[in-house]
Amino acid sequence: MPSKKAPNPIDVHVGSRVRLRRMMLGMSQEKLGESLGITFQQIQKYEKGTNRIGASRLQHIATILKVPVAFFFEDAPGTPEEAEGFGEAQPTSYVVDFLSSSEGLSLNKAFVRIDDPKVRRRIVDLVRSLAGDEL
């Protein structure tokens, strides 16, 4: 039985950036799909990287999400910086994963509204403690 081909890492990255921006705007998959004239299931496939986003559709998504097309390719795997081997690999995928979750996005939005730096530091210490990290 033939196995299905794994999604291309660039398609997965672009899809995750679509999801990140959509969630930053508080937009549902259904709303984005309606704006594009497609189903929310198609949006899900784009966001997972299962289906590739064509150039014209990506341009339309960028317009709806109010970002330049280049936004979707920032820190993509195989970028020239990564390919040349200078410095360390970009450790930003965990940040995108975190901000792509509803919990991460909510936590981030609430955290940046805290003005007192001491309170912010205590929250970071609390989260590290709960995660089992040493302070």
Coordinates of C-alpha atoms in Angstrom, one line a residue:
M1 CA 0.0 0.0 0.0
P2 CA 1.7 3.3 -1.0
S3 CA 2.1 5.9 1.7
K4 CA 1.1 9.5 1.1
K5 CA 3.8 12.0 0.5
A6 CA 4.7 14.2 3.4
P7 CA 3.8 17.9 3.0
N8 CA 6.7 20.2 1.8
P9 CA 8.3 22.0 4.7
I10 CA 7.8 25.4 2.9
D11 CA 4.0 24.6 2.5
V12 CA 3.8 23.8 6.2
H13 CA 5.6 26.9 7.2
V14 CA 3.5 29.2 4.9
G15 CA 0.4 27.5 6.3
S16 CA 1.5 28.1 9.9
R17 CA 2.1 31.7 9.1
V18 CA -1.4 32.1 7.6
R19 CA -2.8 30.5 10.8
L20 CA -0.6 32.8 13.0
R21 CA -1.7 36.0 11.3
R22 CA -5.4 34.9 11.2
M23 CA -5.4 34.2 14.9
M24 CA -3.6 37.4 15.6
L25 CA -6.5 39.2 14.0
G26 CA -9.1 37.0 15.8
M27 CA -10.4 35.8 12.5
S28 CA -12.0 32.3 12.2
Q29 CA -11.2 29.9 9.4
E30 CA -14.7 30.2 8.3
K31 CA -14.5 34.0 7.9
L32 CA -11.2 33.7 6.0
G33 CA -12.7 31.0 3.8
E34 CA -15.8 33.2 3.0
S35 CA -13.5 36.1 2.1
L36 CA -11.7 33.8 -0.4
G37 CA -14.8 32.0 -1.6
I38 CA -13.7 28.6 -0.3
T39 CA -14.6 26.3 2.6
F40 CA -13.1 26.4 6.1
Q41 CA -11.9 22.9 5.4
Q42 CA -9.7 24.2 2.6
I43 CA -8.3 26.8 5.0
Q44 CA -7.5 23.9 7.4
K45 CA -5.6 22.1 4.7
Y46 CA -3.7 25.2 3.8
E47 CA -2.8 25.9 7.4
K48 CA -1.5 22.3 7.9
G49 CA 0.5 22.4 4.7
T50 CA -1.5 19.5 3.3
N51 CA -2.6 21.6 0.3
R52 CA -0.3 24.1 -1.4
I53 CA -1.4 27.7 -1.7
G54 CA -1.1 29.1 -5.2
A55 CA 0.5 32.5 -5.8
S56 CA -2.7 34.4 -6.6
R57 CA -4.5 32.9 -3.7
L58 CA -1.6 33.7 -1.4
Q59 CA -1.7 37.3 -2.6
H60 CA -5.4 37.4 -1.9
I61 CA -4.8 36.0 1.6
A62 CA -2.1 38.6 2.3
T63 CA -4.5 41.3 1.3
I64 CA -7.3 40.0 3.6
L65 CA -4.8 39.5 6.5
K66 CA -3.2 42.9 5.8
V67 CA 0.4 41.7 5.5
P68 CA 2.9 41.6 2.7
V69 CA 3.3 38.2 0.9
A70 CA 6.8 38.1 2.3
F71 CA 5.4 37.7 5.8
F72 CA 4.4 34.1 5.0
F73 CA 8.0 33.2 4.2
E74 CA 9.8 34.9 7.1
D75 CA 12.1 32.3 8.8
A76 CA 11.1 29.7 6.3
P77 CA 13.3 26.5 6.2
G78 CA 16.0 26.6 3.5
T79 CA 16.3 30.4 3.5
P80 CA 19.7 31.8 2.4
E81 CA 20.8 32.5 6.0
E82 CA 20.1 28.9 7.0
A83 CA 21.5 27.4 3.8
E84 CA 24.8 29.3 4.1
G85 CA 25.5 27.8 7.6
F86 CA 26.3 31.1 9.3
G87 CA 25.4 31.2 13.0
E88 CA 22.9 28.9 14.6
A89 CA 19.7 27.7 13.0
Q90 CA 16.7 30.0 13.6
P91 CA 15.0 28.7 16.8
T92 CA 11.7 30.5 16.0
S93 CA 9.5 27.6 15.1
Y94 CA 8.5 27.1 18.8
V95 CA 7.5 30.8 18.9
V96 CA 5.3 30.4 15.8
D97 CA 3.8 27.2 17.3
F98 CA 3.2 28.9 20.6
L99 CA 1.5 32.0 19.0
S100 CA -0.5 29.8 16.7
S101 CA -2.3 28.2 19.6
S102 CA -5.2 30.0 21.2
E103 CA -3.7 29.7 24.6
G104 CA -0.4 31.1 23.5
L105 CA -2.0 34.0 21.7
S106 CA -4.3 34.8 24.7
L107 CA -1.3 34.6 27.1
N108 CA 0.8 36.8 24.9
K109 CA -1.9 39.5 24.5
A110 CA -2.6 39.6 28.2
F111 CA 1.1 39.6 29.1
V112 CA 2.0 42.6 27.0
R113 CA -0.8 44.6 28.6
I114 CA 1.0 44.3 32.0
D115 CA 2.8 47.5 32.6
D116 CA 4.8 46.7 35.8
P117 CA 8.1 45.0 34.9
K118 CA 8.4 43.4 38.3
V119 CA 5.0 41.7 37.8
R120 CA 6.0 40.5 34.4
R121 CA 9.2 39.1 35.8
R122 CA 7.3 37.3 38.5
I123 CA 4.9 35.8 35.9
V124 CA 7.9 34.5 33.9
D125 CA 9.4 33.0 37.1
L126 CA 6.0 31.4 38.0
V127 CA 5.7 29.8 34.5
R128 CA 9.3 28.5 34.6
S129 CA 8.6 27.0 38.0
L130 CA 5.4 25.3 36.8
A131 CA 7.3 24.0 33.8
G132 CA 10.1 22.6 36.1
D133 CA 12.8 24.9 34.8
E134 CA 15.5 26.2 37.1
L135 CA 15.3 29.9 37.8

